[in-house]
Amino acid sequence: MQARGPLMIEHRLIERMLLVIKNVLEKIIAKHEVDPVFVDMAIDFIQVYADRTHHGKEEDILFRKLKGKPLVTEDQRVMNELIEDHVFGRQTTKALIAANNNYRKGDDSALADIVDRLQTLIDFYPKHILKEDNVFFQASRAYFTDEEDQAMLSEFGEFDRRMIHEKYKSVVEGFEKIK
Ligand SMILES: [Fe+2]
Ligand SMILES: [Fe+2]
């Protein structure tokens, strides 16, 4: 498998989650209510899987290695755009967390914010995935030898291996902070 293989496989799971969110969002809009626990779980998926695990491999490994390569202007432009997309995704998720917290505290007006942020995520993210799958991953492959690509694939595996430990360490630390 080429290094981009696992990234593209992860895109498929992210797309499936986006479809789940889309379907739940229709019900939220129809019923004018939301289950904050569903939003918590969507946030957990986005933060731990899509952002930390998936964007983590893109930014900390693929993009970092590309910074040492002589990228042509167009590839550099697309990479900058992808990094900005990741930042935008994080900002949207933060706003979603705040809205969900407010809704939980009884602020009904936060429902519109939750709807808005979820809609933003399901609208913007598929475009980001398309840019990577159809444009950037192919273009970036040309900067690596076969050996470099396979070394990157191993690094991806090592990165993933750490994630489950990081996730549950943070769960325990979260509980420990509650006095
Ligand atoms: Fe990305
Ligand atoms: Fe991606």
Tab-separated table of N, CA and C and ligand atoms in Angstrom:
chain	number	residue	atom	x	y	z
A	1	MET	N	0.839	-1.199	0.000
A	1	MET	CA	0.000	0.000	0.000
A	1	MET	C	0.879	1.256	0.000
A	2	GLN	N	0.422	2.266	-0.709
A	2	GLN	CA	1.133	3.535	-0.659
A	2	GLN	C	0.743	4.284	0.618
A	3	ALA	N	1.551	5.270	0.996
A	3	ALA	CA	1.307	5.982	2.254
A	3	ALA	C	-0.061	6.662	2.266
A	4	ARG	N	-0.489	7.146	1.106
A	4	ARG	CA	-1.777	7.849	1.099
A	4	ARG	C	-2.949	6.895	1.335
A	5	GLY	N	-2.714	5.572	1.213
A	5	GLY	CA	-3.778	4.568	1.388
A	5	GLY	C	-4.549	4.730	2.694
A	6	PRO	N	-3.841	4.697	3.847
A	6	PRO	CA	-4.574	4.820	5.111
A	6	PRO	C	-5.324	6.155	5.233
A	7	LEU	N	-4.745	7.213	4.676
A	7	LEU	CA	-5.419	8.524	4.752
A	7	LEU	C	-6.730	8.482	3.980
A	8	MET	N	-6.709	7.809	2.822
A	8	MET	CA	-7.925	7.735	2.007
A	8	MET	C	-8.956	6.805	2.647
A	9	ILE	N	-8.487	5.750	3.302
A	9	ILE	CA	-9.407	4.855	4.026
A	9	ILE	C	-10.078	5.630	5.164
A	10	GLU	N	-9.283	6.453	5.850
A	10	GLU	CA	-9.854	7.277	6.931
A	10	GLU	C	-10.880	8.268	6.376
A	11	HIS	N	-10.624	8.797	5.196
A	11	HIS	CA	-11.606	9.698	4.573
A	11	HIS	C	-12.962	9.010	4.422
A	12	ARG	N	-12.931	7.727	4.085
A	12	ARG	CA	-14.201	7.010	3.871
A	12	ARG	C	-15.003	6.918	5.175
A	13	LEU	N	-14.297	6.696	6.311
A	13	LEU	CA	-15.018	6.626	7.597
A	13	LEU	C	-15.531	8.013	7.994
A	14	ILE	N	-14.733	9.036	7.719
A	14	ILE	CA	-15.174	10.408	8.017
A	14	ILE	C	-16.433	10.723	7.203
A	15	GLU	N	-16.447	10.320	5.929
A	15	GLU	CA	-17.636	10.550	5.093
A	15	GLU	C	-18.861	9.834	5.672
A	16	ARG	N	-18.649	8.623	6.169
A	16	ARG	CA	-19.786	7.892	6.749
A	16	ARG	C	-20.311	8.620	7.981
A	17	MET	N	-19.399	9.147	8.800
A	17	MET	CA	-19.834	9.894	9.992
A	17	MET	C	-20.554	11.178	9.586
A	18	LEU	N	-20.074	11.818	8.525
A	18	LEU	CA	-20.735	13.048	8.062
A	18	LEU	C	-22.165	12.742	7.606
A	19	LEU	N	-22.348	11.573	7.017
A	19	LEU	CA	-23.694	11.166	6.581
A	19	LEU	C	-24.588	10.914	7.800
A	20	VAL	N	-24.019	10.289	8.841
A	20	VAL	CA	-24.769	10.085	10.093
A	20	VAL	C	-25.203	11.448	10.636
A	21	ILE	N	-24.249	12.386	10.685
A	21	ILE	CA	-24.562	13.730	11.213
A	21	ILE	C	-25.645	14.394	10.364
A	22	LYS	N	-25.531	14.246	9.054
A	22	LYS	CA	-26.521	14.853	8.140
A	22	LYS	C	-27.928	14.327	8.445
A	23	ASN	N	-28.028	13.013	8.637
A	23	ASN	CA	-29.340	12.413	8.909
A	23	ASN	C	-29.891	12.872	10.256
A	24	VAL	N	-29.022	12.936	11.270
A	24	VAL	CA	-29.478	13.388	12.594
A	24	VAL	C	-29.861	14.869	12.521
A	25	LEU	N	-29.097	15.634	11.751
A	25	LEU	CA	-29.369	17.068	11.629
A	25	LEU	C	-30.780	17.318	11.079
A	26	GLU	N	-31.208	16.502	10.136
A	26	GLU	CA	-32.567	16.653	9.598
A	26	GLU	C	-33.598	16.474	10.707
A	27	LYS	N	-33.351	15.512	11.598
A	27	LYS	CA	-34.286	15.274	12.712
A	27	LYS	C	-34.234	16.421	13.721
A	28	ILE	N	-33.030	16.943	13.964
A	28	ILE	CA	-32.881	18.071	14.896
A	28	ILE	C	-33.716	19.255	14.398
A	29	ILE	N	-33.615	19.507	13.096
A	29	ILE	CA	-34.334	20.642	12.507
A	29	ILE	C	-35.844	20.402	12.563
A	30	ALA	N	-36.271	19.168	12.276
A	30	ALA	CA	-37.704	18.864	12.262
A	30	ALA	C	-38.307	18.926	13.666
A	31	LYS	N	-37.550	18.473	14.664
A	31	LYS	CA	-38.106	18.383	16.031
A	31	LYS	C	-37.777	19.587	16.909
A	32	HIS	N	-36.916	20.448	16.436
A	32	HIS	CA	-36.459	21.612	17.221
A	32	HIS	C	-35.853	21.196	18.557
A	33	GLU	N	-35.183	20.068	18.562
A	33	GLU	CA	-34.462	19.662	19.772
A	33	GLU	C	-33.284	18.772	19.382
A	34	VAL	N	-32.314	18.727	20.286
A	34	VAL	CA	-31.115	17.947	20.006
A	34	VAL	C	-30.730	17.159	21.255
A	35	ASP	N	-30.165	15.971	21.046
A	35	ASP	CA	-29.625	15.207	22.165
A	35	ASP	C	-28.155	15.639	22.324
A	36	PRO	N	-27.829	16.364	23.411
A	36	PRO	CA	-26.444	16.855	23.564
A	36	PRO	C	-25.415	15.724	23.604
A	37	VAL	N	-25.873	14.520	23.986
A	37	VAL	CA	-24.940	13.386	24.025
A	37	VAL	C	-24.540	12.987	22.600
A	38	PHE	N	-25.479	13.085	21.655
A	38	PHE	CA	-25.111	12.819	20.263
A	38	PHE	C	-24.056	13.834	19.809
A	39	VAL	N	-24.282	15.099	20.166
A	39	VAL	CA	-23.326	16.142	19.759
A	39	VAL	C	-21.957	15.869	20.400
A	40	ASP	N	-21.972	15.448	21.684
A	40	ASP	CA	-20.709	15.072	22.353
A	40	ASP	C	-19.970	14.000	21.549
A	41	MET	N	-20.720	13.001	21.105
A	41	MET	CA	-20.077	11.877	20.395
A	41	MET	C	-19.575	12.305	19.020
A	42	ALA	N	-20.343	13.187	18.364
A	42	ALA	CA	-19.893	13.714	17.069
A	42	ALA	C	-18.612	14.532	17.275
A	43	ILE	N	-18.584	15.331	18.349
A	43	ILE	CA	-17.399	16.146	18.657
A	43	ILE	C	-16.201	15.235	18.940
A	44	ASP	N	-16.436	14.171	19.693
A	44	ASP	CA	-15.346	13.240	20.011
A	44	ASP	C	-14.783	12.631	18.725
A	45	PHE	N	-15.677	12.241	17.821
A	45	PHE	CA	-15.217	11.667	16.548
A	45	PHE	C	-14.381	12.696	15.778
A	46	ILE	N	-14.914	13.912	15.708
A	46	ILE	CA	-14.226	14.948	14.922
A	46	ILE	C	-12.866	15.279	15.548
A	47	GLN	N	-12.869	15.444	16.881
A	47	GLN	CA	-11.613	15.872	17.526
A	47	GLN	C	-10.569	14.760	17.584
A	48	VAL	N	-11.003	13.563	17.944
A	48	VAL	CA	-10.018	12.496	18.171
A	48	VAL	C	-9.666	11.768	16.876
A	49	TYR	N	-10.690	11.465	16.077
A	49	TYR	CA	-10.407	10.703	14.858
A	49	TYR	C	-10.030	11.637	13.694
A	50	ALA	N	-10.983	12.537	13.328
A	50	ALA	CA	-10.739	13.359	12.130
A	50	ALA	C	-9.580	14.336	12.353
A	51	ASP	N	-9.536	14.961	13.538
A	51	ASP	CA	-8.506	15.985	13.711
A	51	ASP	C	-7.193	15.408	14.251
A	52	ARG	N	-7.235	14.868	15.457
A	52	ARG	CA	-5.961	14.436	16.063
A	52	ARG	C	-5.308	13.284	15.276
A	53	THR	N	-6.093	12.265	14.956
A	53	THR	CA	-5.513	11.076	14.315
A	53	THR	C	-5.281	11.294	12.816
A	54	HIS	N	-6.294	11.823	12.135
A	54	HIS	CA	-6.183	11.950	10.676
A	54	HIS	C	-5.403	13.207	10.263
A	55	HIS	N	-5.874	14.375	10.696
A	55	HIS	CA	-5.117	15.600	10.366
A	55	HIS	C	-3.731	15.550	10.994
A	56	GLY	N	-3.618	14.863	12.124
A	56	GLY	CA	-2.318	14.718	12.792
A	56	GLY	C	-1.313	14.075	11.849
A	57	LYS	N	-1.728	12.999	11.192
A	57	LYS	CA	-0.802	12.338	10.251
A	57	LYS	C	-0.511	13.241	9.054
A	58	GLU	N	-1.534	13.927	8.575
A	58	GLU	CA	-1.310	14.825	7.434
A	58	GLU	C	-0.331	15.941	7.802
A	59	GLU	N	-0.613	16.605	8.918
A	59	GLU	CA	0.193	17.790	9.260
A	59	GLU	C	1.578	17.419	9.819
A	60	ASP	N	1.585	16.471	10.769
A	60	ASP	CA	2.851	16.183	11.473
A	60	ASP	C	3.787	15.312	10.647
A	61	ILE	N	3.241	14.585	9.672
A	61	ILE	CA	4.111	13.707	8.881
A	61	ILE	C	4.143	14.145	7.408
A	62	LEU	N	3.007	14.046	6.700
A	62	LEU	CA	3.020	14.344	5.253
A	62	LEU	C	3.419	15.798	4.955
A	63	PHE	N	2.700	16.737	5.562
A	63	PHE	CA	2.973	18.146	5.254
A	63	PHE	C	4.367	18.551	5.760
A	64	ARG	N	4.734	18.009	6.922
A	64	ARG	CA	6.057	18.333	7.485
A	64	ARG	C	7.156	17.871	6.530
A	65	LYS	N	7.015	16.666	5.988
A	65	LYS	CA	8.029	16.153	5.059
A	65	LYS	C	8.027	16.972	3.759
A	66	LEU	N	6.840	17.408	3.344
A	66	LEU	CA	6.765	18.195	2.104
A	66	LEU	C	7.424	19.562	2.258
A	67	LYS	N	7.493	20.044	3.492
A	67	LYS	CA	8.135	21.349	3.721
A	67	LYS	C	9.613	21.297	3.361
A	68	GLY	N	10.185	20.095	3.363
A	68	GLY	CA	11.587	19.952	2.967
A	68	GLY	C	11.766	19.684	1.482
A	69	LYS	N	10.672	19.732	0.729
A	69	LYS	CA	10.743	19.441	-0.710
A	69	LYS	C	10.509	20.729	-1.518
A	70	PRO	N	11.037	20.754	-2.725
A	70	PRO	CA	10.848	21.967	-3.550
A	70	PRO	C	9.468	21.983	-4.218
A	71	LEU	N	8.455	22.353	-3.461
A	71	LEU	CA	7.088	22.318	-3.991
A	71	LEU	C	6.881	23.375	-5.074
A	72	VAL	N	6.180	22.988	-6.142
A	72	VAL	CA	5.826	23.992	-7.149
A	72	VAL	C	4.727	24.874	-6.548
A	73	THR	N	4.581	26.070	-7.097
A	73	THR	CA	3.684	27.074	-6.510
A	73	THR	C	2.274	26.537	-6.273
A	74	GLU	N	1.734	25.833	-7.246
A	74	GLU	CA	0.354	25.351	-7.137
A	74	GLU	C	0.213	24.349	-5.981
A	75	ASP	N	1.176	23.444	-5.846
A	75	ASP	CA	1.110	22.462	-4.760
A	75	ASP	C	1.239	23.147	-3.400
A	76	GLN	N	2.107	24.149	-3.338
A	76	GLN	CA	2.271	24.914	-2.092
A	76	GLN	C	0.968	25.625	-1.739
A	77	ARG	N	0.330	26.190	-2.773
A	77	ARG	CA	-0.931	26.911	-2.556
A	77	ARG	C	-1.995	25.964	-1.994
A	78	VAL	N	-2.103	24.779	-2.608
A	78	VAL	CA	-3.125	23.820	-2.155
A	78	VAL	C	-2.810	23.358	-0.728
A	79	MET	N	-1.518	23.129	-0.445
A	79	MET	CA	-1.161	22.681	0.912
A	79	MET	C	-1.542	23.752	1.950
A	80	ASN	N	-1.280	25.015	1.632
A	80	ASN	CA	-1.660	26.098	2.551
A	80	ASN	C	-3.169	26.109	2.777
A	81	GLU	N	-3.902	25.873	1.691
A	81	GLU	CA	-5.361	25.863	1.773
A	81	GLU	C	-5.830	24.715	2.679
A	82	LEU	N	-5.199	23.557	2.533
A	82	LEU	CA	-5.575	22.393	3.349
A	82	LEU	C	-5.314	22.673	4.827
A	83	ILE	N	-4.177	23.333	5.113
A	83	ILE	CA	-3.846	23.670	6.510
A	83	ILE	C	-4.883	24.652	7.062
A	84	GLU	N	-5.262	25.624	6.231
A	84	GLU	CA	-6.297	26.586	6.661
A	84	GLU	C	-7.630	25.885	6.901
A	85	ASP	N	-7.946	24.903	6.049
A	85	ASP	CA	-9.183	24.127	6.235
A	85	ASP	C	-9.168	23.430	7.598
A	86	HIS	N	-8.023	22.861	7.958
A	86	HIS	CA	-7.929	22.171	9.251
A	86	HIS	C	-8.181	23.159	10.390
A	87	VAL	N	-7.616	24.357	10.274
A	87	VAL	CA	-7.809	25.383	11.307
A	87	VAL	C	-9.286	25.762	11.388
A	88	PHE	N	-9.900	25.935	10.221
A	88	PHE	CA	-11.321	26.295	10.177
A	88	PHE	C	-12.169	25.190	10.830
A	89	GLY	N	-11.827	23.940	10.546
A	89	GLY	CA	-12.539	22.801	11.146
A	89	GLY	C	-12.450	22.839	12.670
A	90	ARG	N	-11.246	23.165	13.178
A	90	ARG	CA	-11.052	23.233	14.640
A	90	ARG	C	-11.874	24.368	15.253
A	91	GLN	N	-11.882	25.512	14.570
A	91	GLN	CA	-12.650	26.656	15.086
A	91	GLN	C	-14.139	26.318	15.118
A	92	THR	N	-14.616	25.664	14.056
A	92	THR	CA	-16.032	25.303	13.984
A	92	THR	C	-16.381	24.312	15.094
A	93	THR	N	-15.482	23.367	15.352
A	93	THR	CA	-15.733	22.376	16.403
A	93	THR	C	-15.758	23.044	17.775
A	94	LYS	N	-14.855	23.993	17.992
A	94	LYS	CA	-14.845	24.730	19.266
A	94	LYS	C	-16.169	25.451	19.477
A	95	ALA	N	-16.655	26.097	18.408
A	95	ALA	CA	-17.920	26.820	18.499
A	95	ALA	C	-19.066	25.838	18.752
A	96	LEU	N	-18.963	24.653	18.178
A	96	LEU	CA	-19.987	23.621	18.387
A	96	LEU	C	-19.994	23.168	19.850
A	97	ILE	N	-18.816	23.013	20.433
A	97	ILE	CA	-18.717	22.616	21.850
A	97	ILE	C	-19.382	23.679	22.735
A	98	ALA	N	-19.065	24.944	22.451
A	98	ALA	CA	-19.634	26.042	23.251
A	98	ALA	C	-21.159	26.045	23.130
A	99	ALA	N	-21.659	25.879	21.905
A	99	ALA	CA	-23.107	25.891	21.688
A	99	ALA	C	-23.761	24.710	22.414
A	100	ASN	N	-23.119	23.560	22.361
A	100	ASN	CA	-23.675	22.369	23.019
A	100	ASN	C	-23.708	22.562	24.538
A	101	ASN	N	-22.660	23.176	25.081
A	101	ASN	CA	-22.628	23.455	26.523
A	101	ASN	C	-23.754	24.416	26.913
A	102	ASN	N	-23.944	25.444	26.090
A	102	ASN	CA	-25.017	26.411	26.376
A	102	ASN	C	-26.392	25.760	26.297
A	103	TYR	N	-26.567	24.901	25.311
A	103	TYR	CA	-27.855	24.207	25.151
A	103	TYR	C	-28.131	23.334	26.375
A	104	ARG	N	-27.088	22.678	26.848
A	104	ARG	CA	-27.209	21.804	28.017
A	104	ARG	C	-27.614	22.594	29.268
A	105	LYS	N	-27.138	23.839	29.318
A	105	LYS	CA	-27.459	24.689	30.477
A	105	LYS	C	-28.866	25.281	30.368
A	106	GLY	N	-29.577	24.949	29.289
A	106	GLY	CA	-30.961	25.420	29.177
A	106	GLY	C	-31.149	26.577	28.222
A	107	ASP	N	-30.095	26.970	27.529
A	107	ASP	CA	-30.207	28.069	26.566
A	107	ASP	C	-30.724	27.524	25.226
A	108	ASP	N	-32.046	27.667	25.013
A	108	ASP	CA	-32.648	27.109	23.795
A	108	ASP	C	-32.143	27.782	22.520
A	109	SER	N	-31.690	29.033	22.664
A	109	SER	CA	-31.214	29.750	21.470
A	109	SER	C	-29.921	29.119	20.919
A	110	ALA	N	-29.261	28.307	21.738
A	110	ALA	CA	-28.029	27.660	21.286
A	110	ALA	C	-28.302	26.584	20.231
A	111	LEU	N	-29.583	26.162	20.148
A	111	LEU	CA	-29.931	25.132	19.155
A	111	LEU	C	-29.593	25.587	17.733
A	112	ALA	N	-29.896	26.845	17.436
A	112	ALA	CA	-29.610	27.380	16.095
A	112	ALA	C	-28.112	27.340	15.799
A	113	ASP	N	-27.319	27.617	16.835
A	113	ASP	CA	-25.858	27.568	16.674
A	113	ASP	C	-25.374	26.152	16.397
A	114	ILE	N	-25.941	25.200	17.134
A	114	ILE	CA	-25.561	23.794	16.938
A	114	ILE	C	-25.882	23.381	15.498
A	115	VAL	N	-27.090	23.717	15.052
A	115	VAL	CA	-27.510	23.380	13.685
A	115	VAL	C	-26.559	24.006	12.671
A	116	ASP	N	-26.259	25.279	12.912
A	116	ASP	CA	-25.393	26.020	12.004
A	116	ASP	C	-23.987	25.397	11.912
A	117	ARG	N	-23.418	25.057	13.050
A	117	ARG	CA	-22.051	24.483	13.058
A	117	ARG	C	-22.021	23.091	12.450
A	118	LEU	N	-23.022	22.280	12.753
A	118	LEU	CA	-23.055	20.930	12.178
A	118	LEU	C	-23.202	21.030	10.656
A	119	GLN	N	-24.083	21.965	10.224
A	119	GLN	CA	-24.279	22.162	8.782
A	119	GLN	C	-22.968	22.603	8.121
A	120	THR	N	-22.263	23.515	8.780
A	120	THR	CA	-20.980	23.994	8.244
A	120	THR	C	-20.019	22.821	8.058
A	121	LEU	N	-19.939	21.963	9.080
A	121	LEU	CA	-19.011	20.824	9.004
A	121	LEU	C	-19.374	19.880	7.859
A	122	ILE	N	-20.668	19.569	7.715
A	122	ILE	CA	-21.014	18.601	6.655
A	122	ILE	C	-20.932	19.228	5.256
A	123	ASP	N	-20.988	20.548	5.195
A	123	ASP	CA	-20.836	21.204	3.880
A	123	ASP	C	-19.362	21.330	3.477
A	124	PHE	N	-18.533	21.706	4.448
A	124	PHE	CA	-17.151	22.053	4.091
A	124	PHE	C	-16.237	20.845	4.004
A	125	TYR	N	-16.479	19.866	4.864
A	125	TYR	CA	-15.497	18.789	4.953
A	125	TYR	C	-15.382	17.913	3.692
A	126	PRO	N	-16.510	17.558	3.042
A	126	PRO	CA	-16.375	16.743	1.822
A	126	PRO	C	-15.533	17.419	0.738
A	127	LYS	N	-15.603	18.743	0.683
A	127	LYS	CA	-14.797	19.473	-0.315
A	127	LYS	C	-13.305	19.352	0.012
A	128	HIS	N	-13.010	19.374	1.297
A	128	HIS	CA	-11.619	19.221	1.753
A	128	HIS	C	-11.103	17.826	1.364
A	129	ILE	N	-11.930	16.830	1.609
A	129	ILE	CA	-11.550	15.449	1.279
A	129	ILE	C	-11.306	15.303	-0.229
A	130	LEU	N	-12.199	15.880	-1.027
A	130	LEU	CA	-12.051	15.802	-2.496
A	130	LEU	C	-10.730	16.399	-2.956
A	131	LYS	N	-10.402	17.563	-2.367
A	131	LYS	CA	-9.147	18.242	-2.729
A	131	LYS	C	-7.949	17.332	-2.450
A	132	GLU	N	-8.002	16.621	-1.330
A	132	GLU	CA	-6.881	15.742	-0.969
A	132	GLU	C	-6.861	14.487	-1.841
A	133	ASP	N	-8.013	13.821	-1.927
A	133	ASP	CA	-8.067	12.548	-2.677
A	133	ASP	C	-7.746	12.740	-4.168
A	134	ASN	N	-8.340	13.766	-4.758
A	134	ASN	CA	-8.250	13.902	-6.225
A	134	ASN	C	-7.128	14.799	-6.718
A	135	VAL	N	-6.620	15.649	-5.837
A	135	VAL	CA	-5.604	16.601	-6.296
A	135	VAL	C	-4.293	16.446	-5.510
A	136	PHE	N	-4.368	16.726	-4.217
A	136	PHE	CA	-3.124	16.918	-3.475
A	136	PHE	C	-2.326	15.640	-3.218
A	137	PHE	N	-3.021	14.562	-2.859
A	137	PHE	CA	-2.276	13.334	-2.547
A	137	PHE	C	-1.506	12.839	-3.779
A	138	GLN	N	-2.150	12.953	-4.917
A	138	GLN	CA	-1.503	12.538	-6.165
A	138	GLN	C	-0.293	13.421	-6.468
A	139	ALA	N	-0.519	14.724	-6.351
A	139	ALA	CA	0.571	15.679	-6.646
A	139	ALA	C	1.732	15.484	-5.675
A	140	SER	N	1.413	15.269	-4.398
A	140	SER	CA	2.484	15.190	-3.396
A	140	SER	C	3.288	13.886	-3.521
A	141	ARG	N	2.653	12.846	-4.065
A	141	ARG	CA	3.347	11.560	-4.218
A	141	ARG	C	4.609	11.697	-5.076
A	142	ALA	N	4.546	12.627	-6.035
A	142	ALA	CA	5.654	12.816	-6.977
A	142	ALA	C	6.929	13.328	-6.294
A	143	TYR	N	6.797	13.882	-5.077
A	143	TYR	CA	7.983	14.422	-4.395
A	143	TYR	C	8.747	13.365	-3.593
A	144	PHE	N	8.169	12.141	-3.508
A	144	PHE	CA	8.785	11.109	-2.682
A	144	PHE	C	9.243	9.916	-3.522
A	145	THR	N	10.370	9.345	-3.143
A	145	THR	CA	10.777	8.085	-3.764
A	145	THR	C	9.893	6.981	-3.177
A	146	ASP	N	9.939	5.789	-3.771
A	146	ASP	CA	9.160	4.664	-3.241
A	146	ASP	C	9.571	4.376	-1.798
A	147	GLU	N	10.880	4.467	-1.530
A	147	GLU	CA	11.386	4.183	-0.183
A	147	GLU	C	10.845	5.210	0.815
A	148	GLU	N	10.873	6.470	0.426
A	148	GLU	CA	10.366	7.520	1.312
A	148	GLU	C	8.873	7.336	1.583
A	149	ASP	N	8.160	6.937	0.537
A	149	ASP	CA	6.718	6.738	0.679
A	149	ASP	C	6.435	5.591	1.661
A	150	GLN	N	7.192	4.513	1.543
A	150	GLN	CA	6.987	3.370	2.440
A	150	GLN	C	7.406	3.703	3.878
A	151	ALA	N	8.440	4.530	4.020
A	151	ALA	CA	8.863	4.966	5.368
A	151	ALA	C	7.751	5.802	6.001
A	152	MET	N	7.105	6.608	5.172
A	152	MET	CA	6.007	7.435	5.664
A	152	MET	C	4.828	6.557	6.096
A	153	LEU	N	4.570	5.513	5.324
A	153	LEU	CA	3.497	4.570	5.676
A	153	LEU	C	3.761	3.974	7.067
A	154	SER	N	5.021	3.608	7.342
A	154	SER	CA	5.366	3.064	8.670
A	154	SER	C	5.170	4.110	9.757
A	155	GLU	N	5.553	5.356	9.450
A	155	GLU	CA	5.372	6.427	10.444
A	155	GLU	C	3.902	6.644	10.760
A	156	PHE	N	3.073	6.513	9.732
A	156	PHE	CA	1.623	6.646	9.945
A	156	PHE	C	1.153	5.576	10.933
A	157	GLY	N	1.642	4.340	10.726
A	157	GLY	CA	1.256	3.235	11.595
A	157	GLY	C	1.677	3.492	13.038
A	158	GLU	N	2.874	4.012	13.204
A	158	GLU	CA	3.404	4.305	14.544
A	158	GLU	C	2.596	5.437	15.194
A	159	PHE	N	2.235	6.430	14.395
A	159	PHE	CA	1.422	7.556	14.885
A	159	PHE	C	0.077	7.030	15.409
A	160	ASP	N	-0.560	6.171	14.603
A	160	ASP	CA	-1.863	5.603	14.991
A	160	ASP	C	-1.753	4.800	16.283
A	161	ARG	N	-0.657	4.060	16.396
A	161	ARG	CA	-0.479	3.189	17.559
A	161	ARG	C	-0.512	4.001	18.859
A	162	ARG	N	-0.010	5.224	18.789
A	162	ARG	CA	0.028	6.070	19.999
A	162	ARG	C	-1.341	6.663	20.337
A	163	MET	N	-2.214	6.749	19.340
A	163	MET	CA	-3.454	7.510	19.509
A	163	MET	C	-4.382	6.957	20.572
A	164	ILE	N	-4.570	5.635	20.595
A	164	ILE	CA	-5.515	5.036	21.554
A	164	ILE	C	-5.041	5.307	22.982
A	165	HIS	N	-3.724	5.300	23.193
A	165	HIS	CA	-3.178	5.562	24.532
A	165	HIS	C	-3.372	7.036	24.903
A	166	GLU	N	-3.123	7.895	23.926
A	166	GLU	CA	-3.299	9.331	24.171
A	166	GLU	C	-4.759	9.646	24.513
A	167	LYS	N	-5.658	9.019	23.760
A	167	LYS	CA	-7.095	9.263	23.953
A	167	LYS	C	-7.514	8.905	25.381
A	168	TYR	N	-7.172	7.705	25.824
A	168	TYR	CA	-7.676	7.275	27.128
A	168	TYR	C	-6.886	7.864	28.292
A	169	LYS	N	-5.659	8.283	28.039
A	169	LYS	CA	-4.920	9.033	29.054
A	169	LYS	C	-5.649	10.361	29.280
A	170	SER	N	-6.086	10.976	28.195
A	170	SER	CA	-6.767	12.267	28.336
A	170	SER	C	-8.134	12.084	28.996
A	171	VAL	N	-8.789	10.927	28.764
A	171	VAL	CA	-10.070	10.652	29.438
A	171	VAL	C	-9.844	10.595	30.948
A	172	VAL	N	-8.824	9.851	31.382
A	172	VAL	CA	-8.529	9.712	32.812
A	172	VAL	C	-8.151	11.074	33.396
A	173	GLU	N	-7.302	11.809	32.684
A	173	GLU	CA	-6.899	13.129	33.182
A	173	GLU	C	-8.094	14.073	33.311
A	174	GLY	N	-9.028	13.928	32.380
A	174	GLY	CA	-10.258	14.740	32.437
A	174	GLY	C	-11.040	14.448	33.708
A	175	PHE	N	-11.176	13.163	34.041
A	175	PHE	CA	-11.902	12.793	35.265
A	175	PHE	C	-11.137	13.246	36.505
A	176	GLU	N	-9.815	13.148	36.469
A	176	GLU	CA	-9.005	13.524	37.629
A	176	GLU	C	-9.121	15.019	37.952
A	177	LYS	N	-9.418	15.811	36.909
A	177	LYS	CA	-9.544	17.266	37.125
A	177	LYS	C	-10.843	17.607	37.860
A	178	ILE	N	-11.833	16.694	37.770
A	178	ILE	CA	-13.121	16.961	38.429
A	178	ILE	C	-12.959	16.626	39.915
A	179	LYS	N	-13.073	17.634	40.751
A	179	LYS	CA	-12.895	17.407	42.201
A	179	LYS	C	-14.244	17.141	42.837
B	1	FE	FE	-6.854	17.228	5.609
B	2	FE	FE	-7.598	14.212	4.983
